[in-house]
């Protein structure tokens, strides 16, 4: 029996098409999913859309669209992007799906009620419609949303509350002991500091009259579930919670939730508290990555500094975009992306670097070796394995390009194309080594640049030089 590995991407708001910041998140998930598969695990990779958010309905209205058609069109655009980026997801969950998602959301709500953790209260608070979250006065920056810098809405409502505060201490213990892993350490410390200050109970529903879309609260149709309560539950409903016990048993708990650092609090405090309340196992790891910046700020629709991933894919190809995201954006910190930076990386590291190496090695081997080389099993270096297992994709990609640099140097130092003419045996030996090492590069590229990986491995196995350069230089 294969070990299982369940990985989730955040489910994105379909209020607009995805930009490169979102493409980054899903690419990180995909690289991890492919790596785990390559390491022999049975992988389940969840993607999806968070459709019951107030801002999603507003975007549809503003565009003058019927909400269902709008959701259909945008989620189709998400899937189109994933296909073009070679994202190997297994399921795309939509939170408007009454068969797949709603039974799980309702079942979990009932568990929270049974635990005595849901309580009706009158509440007045400050709501950010961009974050879809309440803030307290002390969290504001100059009276505005700390993330979006916008004025908040003053809401006074009757809501159901989730008794989050109750779970402060136990969460702290589970994070500190490493039973529930938050990566990287900087984010773990951030969440521990929040726990140290104490968690406040959260409003977990909204009146249906102010938020018409959403999952009705069981037993009270005048209220719909708070969108984050609904959205987080999709990680379980997708794998059968509330409708397919066997599937749920097989996949839950998640092995990793990959998220951006802005939504860490939801995943490392609210979500595990909900699970503890329901008596369900916690996810093993929550990994928070940094932001893709553009013009020095987080790339986002509200700032207006977005880059369209499709434009980059059309120009440079999916693997080049994946390369940039995985190698040039540090895995646990912020990094910058602009069109020109992608182009420079493409020309430097892919056309001149990798592409050129593939041509050089295979031109020599096709000419001088009478048969293809025979790669051994398990040639991936330990340092690469270790980096991938730590989800440090950026480090792993650096290891591949260090190797590419070493192979270039080996060719330069030994000049095998000249050596074969004076000492055939010695020249062929070096060419064989180079072809085998190129195959290992191809193997390491599997999770990072799947198409390029496949091409390199096929060429080495056929002992053929590429008919055209793998990456054509762009001027
Ligand atoms: N719908 C919620 C997630 C619910 S998960 C149960 C949400 N959606 S989102 O569409 O706003 O963003 C989803 C993810 O995209 C977040 O992890 C966020 O960090 C990530 N990113 C959005 N812009 C980004 C960058 N500029 N850079 C990196 N990640 C970015 O939040």
Coordinates of C-alpha atoms and ligand atoms in Angstrom, one line a residue:
X1 CA 0.0 0.0 0.0
X2 CA 1.3 3.4 -1.0
X3 CA 1.6 6.1 1.6
X4 CA -1.0 8.9 0.9
X5 CA -0.3 12.6 0.5
X6 CA -3.2 15.1 0.5
X7 CA -2.3 18.6 -0.5
X8 CA -4.6 21.6 -0.8
X9 CA -4.4 25.0 -2.6
X10 CA -6.4 27.8 -1.2
X11 CA -9.7 28.1 -3.0
X12 CA -9.5 31.5 -4.8
X13 CA -12.3 34.1 -4.9
X14 CA -13.8 34.1 -8.4
X15 CA -14.4 37.8 -8.3
X16 CA -11.8 38.2 -11.1
X17 CA -9.5 36.1 -13.2
X18 CA -6.3 35.0 -11.5
X19 CA -3.1 37.0 -11.6
X20 CA 0.5 35.9 -11.2
X21 CA 0.3 36.1 -7.4
X22 CA -2.4 33.3 -7.4
X23 CA -0.5 31.5 -10.2
X24 CA 2.4 31.4 -7.8
X25 CA 0.4 29.6 -5.0
X26 CA -0.9 27.0 -7.3
X27 CA 2.5 26.4 -8.9
X28 CA 4.0 25.8 -5.5
X29 CA 1.3 23.3 -4.7
X30 CA 1.8 21.6 -8.0
X31 CA 5.6 21.2 -7.6
X32 CA 5.0 19.7 -4.2
X33 CA 2.3 17.4 -5.5
X34 CA 4.5 16.2 -8.3
X35 CA 7.4 15.6 -6.1
X36 CA 5.4 13.5 -3.6
X37 CA 4.1 11.4 -6.5
X38 CA 7.7 11.0 -7.8
X39 CA 8.7 9.8 -4.3
X40 CA 6.2 7.0 -4.5
X41 CA 3.2 8.4 -2.7
X42 CA -0.4 8.3 -3.7
X43 CA -1.2 12.0 -4.1
X44 CA -4.5 13.9 -4.0
X45 CA -4.3 17.5 -4.9
X46 CA -7.3 19.8 -4.3
X47 CA -8.0 23.1 -6.1
X48 CA -11.1 25.2 -6.1
X49 CA -13.1 28.4 -5.9
X50 CA -14.5 30.2 -2.9
X51 CA -17.8 31.3 -4.4
X52 CA -20.0 32.3 -1.4
X53 CA -18.1 35.5 -0.6
X54 CA -19.9 38.8 -0.6
X55 CA -17.3 40.4 -2.8
X56 CA -17.8 37.7 -5.5
X57 CA -21.5 38.4 -5.7
X58 CA -20.7 42.2 -5.9
X59 CA -18.3 41.7 -8.7
X60 CA -20.9 39.8 -10.7
X61 CA -23.4 42.5 -10.1
X62 CA -21.0 45.3 -11.0
X63 CA -20.3 43.5 -14.3
X64 CA -24.0 43.3 -14.9
X65 CA -23.8 39.5 -15.0
X66 CA -26.0 36.8 -13.7
X67 CA -24.2 35.4 -10.7
X68 CA -24.3 31.8 -11.8
X69 CA -23.0 32.6 -15.3
X70 CA -20.4 34.8 -13.8
X71 CA -19.1 32.0 -11.5
X72 CA -19.2 29.5 -14.3
X73 CA -17.1 31.8 -16.6
X74 CA -14.6 32.7 -14.0
X75 CA -14.1 29.2 -12.7
X76 CA -13.7 28.0 -16.3
X77 CA -11.0 30.6 -16.6
X78 CA -9.3 29.3 -13.5
X79 CA -9.3 25.8 -15.0
X80 CA -8.0 27.0 -18.3
X81 CA -5.1 28.7 -16.6
X82 CA -4.4 25.5 -14.6
X83 CA -4.4 23.4 -17.8
X84 CA -2.0 25.9 -19.5
X85 CA 0.3 25.9 -16.4
X86 CA 0.4 22.1 -16.3
X87 CA -1.2 22.0 -12.8
X88 CA -1.9 18.4 -11.9
X89 CA -4.9 18.9 -9.6
X90 CA -7.3 16.0 -9.0
X91 CA -10.4 17.9 -8.0
X92 CA -11.7 21.4 -8.4
X93 CA -14.2 22.1 -5.7
X94 CA -16.8 24.9 -5.9
X95 CA -18.4 26.0 -2.7
X96 CA -21.7 26.5 -4.5
X97 CA -21.8 22.8 -5.1
X98 CA -24.7 21.5 -3.1
X99 CA -23.8 17.9 -3.6
X100 CA -20.1 17.9 -3.0
X101 CA -19.5 20.7 -0.6
X102 CA -22.7 21.6 1.4
X103 CA -23.2 18.3 3.2
X104 CA -19.7 18.6 4.7
X105 CA -20.1 22.2 5.7
X106 CA -23.4 21.5 7.4
X107 CA -22.1 18.4 9.1
X108 CA -19.1 20.3 10.5
X109 CA -21.4 23.2 11.7
X110 CA -23.5 20.7 13.6
X111 CA -20.4 19.2 15.3
X112 CA -19.4 22.7 16.5
X113 CA -22.9 23.1 17.8
X114 CA -22.8 19.8 19.6
X115 CA -19.5 20.8 21.2
X116 CA -21.2 23.9 22.6
X117 CA -19.0 26.1 20.6
X118 CA -21.6 28.1 18.6
X119 CA -23.5 30.8 20.3
X120 CA -25.9 33.5 19.2
X121 CA -24.8 37.1 20.1
X122 CA -25.5 40.6 19.1
X123 CA -22.4 41.9 17.6
X124 CA -21.0 45.2 16.4
X125 CA -17.8 45.2 14.6
X126 CA -15.7 46.5 11.7
X127 CA -15.7 44.4 8.6
X128 CA -13.3 44.5 5.7
X129 CA -15.1 43.3 2.5
X130 CA -11.8 42.6 0.8
X131 CA -10.5 40.3 3.6
X132 CA -14.0 39.1 4.3
X133 CA -13.0 39.5 8.0
X134 CA -13.8 41.5 11.1
X135 CA -11.2 43.6 12.8
X136 CA -10.9 45.1 16.2
X137 CA -10.0 48.8 16.7
X138 CA -6.4 47.9 17.8
X139 CA -5.7 45.9 14.7
X140 CA -6.4 48.9 12.4
X141 CA -3.7 51.0 10.9
X142 CA -4.7 54.7 10.9
X143 CA -8.3 53.6 11.3
X144 CA -8.2 51.5 8.1
X145 CA -7.8 47.8 7.1
X146 CA -4.2 46.8 7.9
X147 CA -4.0 44.8 4.6
X148 CA -6.1 46.9 2.1
X149 CA -5.9 50.4 3.6
X150 CA -9.6 50.9 3.0
X151 CA -12.3 52.2 5.3
X152 CA -14.1 49.4 7.1
X153 CA -17.9 48.8 7.3
X154 CA -19.4 49.2 10.7
X155 CA -21.8 46.3 11.2
X156 CA -24.2 45.7 13.9
X157 CA -25.8 42.3 13.6
X158 CA -27.1 39.3 15.3
X159 CA -24.7 36.5 14.6
X160 CA -23.6 33.1 15.6
X161 CA -20.2 33.1 17.2
X162 CA -17.6 30.4 17.3
X163 CA -15.8 30.2 20.6
X164 CA -12.3 30.4 19.2
X165 CA -10.8 31.8 22.4
X166 CA -11.4 28.5 24.1
X167 CA -8.7 26.9 21.9
X168 CA -5.9 29.4 22.4
X169 CA -3.9 27.3 24.8
X170 CA -4.3 23.9 23.2
X171 CA -3.3 25.4 19.8
X172 CA -0.3 27.0 21.3
X173 CA 0.8 23.6 22.7
X174 CA 0.2 21.8 19.5
X175 CA 2.2 24.3 17.5
X176 CA 5.0 24.5 20.0
X177 CA 5.3 20.7 20.3
X178 CA 5.4 20.4 16.5
X179 CA 2.3 18.2 16.4
X180 CA 0.8 20.8 14.2
X181 CA 3.6 22.2 12.0
X182 CA 3.5 25.8 10.8
X183 CA 6.2 26.7 8.2
X184 CA 8.4 28.6 8.0
X185 CA 9.6 29.5 11.5
X186 CA 9.0 33.2 11.0
X187 CA 5.3 32.5 10.5
X188 CA 5.2 30.0 13.3
X189 CA 6.5 32.6 15.6
X190 CA 4.0 35.1 14.3
X191 CA 1.1 32.8 15.0
X192 CA 2.5 31.9 18.4
X193 CA 2.7 35.6 19.2
X194 CA -0.9 36.0 18.3
X195 CA -1.8 33.1 20.5
X196 CA 0.2 34.6 23.3
X197 CA -1.9 37.8 23.0
X198 CA -5.0 35.6 23.0
X199 CA -7.6 34.8 20.4
X200 CA -11.0 36.4 20.4
X201 CA -14.2 34.6 19.5
X202 CA -15.2 35.0 15.8
X203 CA -18.5 35.8 14.2
X204 CA -19.4 32.7 12.2
X205 CA -22.5 33.7 10.4
X206 CA -24.2 36.7 8.7
X207 CA -27.8 37.6 8.3
X208 CA -29.2 36.4 5.0
X209 CA -30.6 39.8 4.4
X210 CA -27.2 41.4 4.1
X211 CA -25.4 38.4 2.5
X212 CA -27.9 36.6 0.3
X213 CA -25.4 34.0 -1.0
X214 CA -24.1 31.2 1.1
X215 CA -24.8 28.1 3.0
X216 CA -27.8 28.4 5.3
X217 CA -27.0 27.9 9.0
X218 CA -28.6 24.5 10.0
X219 CA -31.8 25.2 11.9
X220 CA -31.8 29.0 11.2
X221 CA -32.5 30.0 7.6
X222 CA -32.2 33.7 8.5
X223 CA -28.5 33.3 8.7
X224 CA -25.8 32.0 6.3
X225 CA -22.4 30.7 7.4
X226 CA -19.5 33.1 7.5
X227 CA -17.6 32.6 4.3
X228 CA -14.4 31.5 5.9
X229 CA -16.1 28.9 7.9
X230 CA -17.7 27.6 4.7
X231 CA -14.5 27.9 2.7
X232 CA -12.1 26.1 5.1
X233 CA -14.5 23.2 5.3
X234 CA -14.0 22.6 1.6
X235 CA -10.7 20.9 2.4
X236 CA -12.7 18.2 4.1
X237 CA -15.9 18.1 2.0
X238 CA -13.8 17.7 -1.1
X239 CA -12.5 14.4 0.2
X240 CA -15.9 13.1 1.3
X241 CA -16.6 14.7 4.7
X242 CA -20.4 14.5 5.3
X243 CA -21.0 12.3 2.2
X244 CA -18.4 9.6 1.7
X245 CA -17.0 8.2 4.9
X246 CA -14.5 5.9 3.1
X247 CA -13.0 8.6 1.0
X248 CA -12.7 10.9 4.0
X249 CA -11.0 8.1 6.1
X250 CA -8.6 7.6 3.3
X251 CA -7.4 11.2 2.8
X252 CA -8.0 13.1 6.0
X253 CA -6.0 14.7 7.6
X254 CA -4.4 16.9 4.9
X255 CA -0.7 16.5 4.7
X256 CA -0.2 20.1 3.8
X257 CA -2.3 23.2 3.3
X258 CA -0.3 25.7 1.2
X259 CA -1.4 29.3 1.7
X260 CA -0.1 32.8 1.4
X261 CA 1.0 34.5 4.5
X262 CA -2.0 36.9 4.5
X263 CA -4.4 34.0 5.3
X264 CA -2.2 32.2 7.8
X265 CA -4.4 33.2 10.8
X266 CA -7.4 31.5 9.2
X267 CA -5.4 28.3 8.6
X268 CA -3.3 28.2 11.7
X269 CA -5.8 29.4 14.3
X270 CA -9.5 29.3 13.2
X271 CA -9.3 26.1 11.1
X272 CA -7.5 23.9 13.6
X273 CA -9.7 25.2 16.4
X274 CA -12.8 24.2 14.3
X275 CA -11.3 20.7 13.9
X276 CA -10.4 20.4 17.6
X277 CA -14.0 21.4 18.4
X278 CA -15.3 18.7 16.1
X279 CA -12.9 16.1 17.4
X280 CA -11.2 15.7 14.0
X281 CA -7.5 15.3 13.3
X282 CA -5.5 18.5 12.4
X283 CA -3.7 18.9 9.1
X284 CA -0.1 18.0 9.5
X285 CA 1.5 21.1 8.0
X286 CA 0.4 24.6 7.1
X287 CA 3.0 26.3 4.9
X288 CA 2.7 30.0 4.3
X289 CA 4.6 31.5 1.4
X290 CA 5.4 35.1 0.8
X291 CA 4.1 37.5 -1.8
X292 CA 4.9 38.1 -5.4
X293 CA 5.6 41.8 -5.5
X294 CA 5.3 44.2 -8.4
X295 CA 6.4 47.8 -8.1
X296 CA 7.4 47.1 -4.5
X297 CA 3.9 46.1 -3.4
X298 CA 2.0 42.8 -3.2
X299 CA 0.5 42.1 -6.6
X300 CA -3.2 42.5 -6.2
X301 CA -6.2 43.6 -8.1
X302 CA -7.0 46.4 -5.6
X303 CA -3.5 47.9 -6.1
X304 CA -3.8 47.5 -9.8
X305 CA -0.3 46.1 -10.4
X306 CA -1.2 42.7 -11.6
X307 CA 0.5 40.7 -14.3
X308 CA -1.5 38.2 -16.4
X309 CA -0.1 34.8 -16.2
X310 CA -1.5 33.8 -19.6
X311 CA 0.4 36.6 -21.2
X312 CA 3.6 35.2 -19.8
X313 CA 2.7 31.7 -20.7
X314 CA 2.0 32.7 -24.3
X315 CA 5.3 34.5 -24.6
X316 CA 7.6 32.2 -22.7
X317 CA 5.8 28.9 -22.2
X318 CA 4.4 27.3 -19.1
X319 CA 7.7 25.8 -17.9
X320 CA 9.5 29.2 -18.1
X321 CA 6.8 30.8 -16.0
X322 CA 7.0 27.9 -13.5
X323 CA 10.8 28.3 -13.5
X324 CA 10.6 32.0 -12.7
X325 CA 8.1 31.5 -9.9
X326 CA 9.9 28.5 -8.3
X327 CA 13.5 29.6 -8.7
X328 CA 13.3 33.4 -8.5
X329 CA 10.7 33.9 -5.7
X330 CA 12.1 32.7 -2.4
X331 CA 9.9 29.9 -1.1
X332 CA 9.2 31.5 2.3
X333 CA 9.7 35.2 1.6
X334 CA 8.5 37.9 -0.8
X335 CA 10.0 38.1 -4.3
X336 CA 9.6 40.4 -7.3
X337 CA 8.2 39.6 -10.8
X338 CA 8.1 41.8 -13.8
X339 CA 7.9 41.0 -17.5
X340 CA 11.5 42.1 -18.0
X341 CA 12.8 40.0 -15.2
X342 CA 11.0 36.9 -16.6
X343 CA 12.5 37.6 -20.0
X344 CA 16.0 38.0 -18.5
X345 CA 15.7 34.8 -16.6
X346 CA 14.4 33.1 -19.7
X347 CA 17.3 34.2 -21.9
X348 CA 20.0 33.7 -19.3
X349 CA 19.0 30.6 -17.4
X350 CA 16.8 28.7 -19.9
X351 CA 17.9 29.6 -23.5
X352 CA 21.6 30.1 -22.7
X353 CA 21.8 27.9 -19.6
X354 CA 19.7 24.7 -19.6
X355 CA 18.7 24.8 -23.3
X356 CA 22.3 25.3 -24.5
X357 CA 23.6 22.5 -22.2
X358 CA 21.0 20.1 -23.5
X359 CA 22.1 20.8 -27.1
X360 CA 25.7 20.6 -26.4
X361 CA 25.6 17.3 -24.5
X362 CA 23.3 15.6 -26.9
X363 CA 25.0 16.8 -30.0
X364 CA 28.2 15.2 -28.7
X365 CA 26.5 12.0 -27.5
X366 CA 24.5 11.5 -30.7
X367 CA 27.7 11.9 -32.7
X368 CA 30.0 9.8 -30.6
X369 CA 28.0 7.2 -28.7
X370 CA 26.7 4.2 -30.7
X371 CA 23.8 3.5 -28.2
X372 CA 21.9 5.6 -25.6
X373 CA 23.3 5.7 -22.1
X374 CA 21.6 3.6 -19.5
X375 CA 20.6 5.7 -16.4
X376 CA 20.6 3.9 -13.1
X377 CA 17.7 4.3 -10.7
X378 CA 17.8 6.8 -7.8
X379 CA 20.3 9.3 -9.1
X380 CA 18.7 12.4 -7.6
X381 CA 21.1 14.0 -5.1
X382 CA 20.3 13.9 -1.4
X383 CA 20.4 17.7 -1.1
X384 CA 17.7 18.0 -3.7
X385 CA 15.5 15.4 -2.0
X386 CA 16.0 17.1 1.3
X387 CA 15.1 20.5 0.0
X388 CA 11.9 19.2 -1.7
X389 CA 10.9 17.3 1.4
X390 CA 11.2 20.6 3.3
X391 CA 9.1 22.3 0.7
X392 CA 12.0 24.6 -0.1
X393 CA 11.4 24.6 -3.8
X394 CA 13.6 27.6 -4.4
X395 CA 16.6 25.8 -2.8
X396 CA 15.8 22.7 -4.9
X397 CA 15.7 24.7 -8.1
X398 CA 19.0 26.3 -7.1
X399 CA 20.6 22.9 -6.7
X400 CA 19.5 22.0 -10.3
X401 CA 21.1 25.2 -11.7
X402 CA 24.2 24.6 -9.6
X403 CA 24.4 21.2 -11.3
X404 CA 23.9 22.8 -14.7
X405 CA 26.8 25.2 -14.0
X406 CA 29.0 22.3 -13.0
X407 CA 28.2 20.4 -16.2
X408 CA 29.0 23.5 -18.3
X409 CA 32.3 23.8 -16.5
X410 CA 33.1 20.1 -17.0
X411 CA 32.6 20.5 -20.8
X412 CA 34.7 23.6 -20.8
X413 CA 37.5 22.0 -18.7
X414 CA 37.6 18.6 -20.5
X415 CA 36.6 19.6 -24.1
X416 CA 35.3 16.1 -24.8
X417 CA 34.5 17.0 -28.4
X418 CA 38.2 17.5 -29.0
X419 CA 39.3 14.8 -26.7
X420 CA 37.5 12.0 -28.6
X421 CA 39.7 12.8 -31.6
X422 CA 42.9 12.1 -29.7
X423 CA 41.7 9.6 -27.1
X424 CA 38.4 8.1 -28.2
X425 CA 38.0 6.0 -25.1
X426 CA 38.5 8.9 -22.7
X427 CA 36.4 11.2 -24.7
X428 CA 33.5 8.8 -24.8
X429 CA 33.7 8.2 -21.1
X430 CA 33.2 11.8 -20.4
X431 CA 30.4 12.2 -22.9
X432 CA 28.7 9.2 -21.3
X433 CA 29.0 10.8 -17.9
X434 CA 27.6 14.1 -19.2
X435 CA 24.6 12.4 -20.8
X436 CA 23.9 10.5 -17.6
X437 CA 24.2 13.6 -15.5
X438 CA 21.9 15.4 -17.9
X439 CA 19.3 12.7 -17.4
X440 CA 19.5 13.3 -13.6
X441 CA 18.9 17.0 -14.3
X442 CA 15.8 15.9 -16.3
X443 CA 14.7 13.8 -13.3
X444 CA 15.1 16.7 -10.9
X445 CA 13.1 19.0 -13.2
X446 CA 10.1 16.7 -13.1
X447 CA 8.3 18.6 -10.3
X448 CA 9.5 22.0 -11.4
X449 CA 9.3 22.0 -15.2
X450 CA 7.4 18.8 -16.1
X451 CA 7.4 19.3 -19.9
X452 CA 11.1 20.1 -20.1
X453 CA 11.8 17.2 -17.8
X454 CA 10.0 14.8 -20.1
X455 CA 11.7 16.2 -23.2
X456 CA 15.2 15.9 -21.7
X457 CA 14.7 12.4 -20.5
X458 CA 13.3 11.3 -23.9
X459 CA 16.2 12.8 -25.8
X460 CA 18.8 11.2 -23.6
X461 CA 17.1 7.8 -23.8
X462 CA 16.9 8.2 -27.6
X463 CA 20.4 9.6 -27.8
X464 CA 19.2 12.4 -30.1
X465 CA 20.0 16.1 -30.1
X466 CA 16.9 18.3 -30.0
X467 CA 15.6 19.3 -33.4
X468 CA 15.1 22.8 -32.3
X469 CA 16.5 24.6 -29.2
X470 CA 14.3 23.9 -26.1
X471 CA 14.2 27.6 -25.4
X472 CA 14.5 30.1 -28.3
X473 CA 16.2 33.3 -27.3
X474 CA 13.9 36.3 -27.1
X475 CA 15.1 39.8 -28.2
Ligands
LIG1 N1 -10.7 32.6 -0.7 C1 -9.6 32.8 0.2 C2 -8.9 31.5 0.5 C3 -9.8 30.4 1.1 S1 -8.9 29.0 1.4 C4 -9.9 28.1 2.4 C5 -8.6 33.8 -0.5 N2 -8.7 33.9 -1.8 S2 -7.8 34.8 -2.7 O1 -8.2 34.6 -4.0 O2 -7.9 36.2 -2.2 O3 -6.3 34.4 -2.5 C6 -5.9 33.1 -2.4 C7 -4.4 33.0 -2.2 O4 -3.7 33.7 -3.2 C8 -3.9 33.4 -0.9 O5 -3.1 32.4 -0.4 C9 -3.0 34.6 -1.2 O6 -1.9 34.7 -0.3 C10 -2.6 34.3 -2.6 N3 -2.1 35.5 -3.3 C11 -2.9 36.5 -3.7 N4 -2.0 37.5 -4.2 C12 -0.7 37.0 -4.0 C13 0.5 37.6 -4.3 N5 0.7 38.8 -4.9 N6 1.6 36.8 -4.1 C14 1.5 35.5 -3.5 N7 0.3 35.0 -3.2 C15 -0.8 35.8 -3.5 O7 -7.8 34.3 0.3

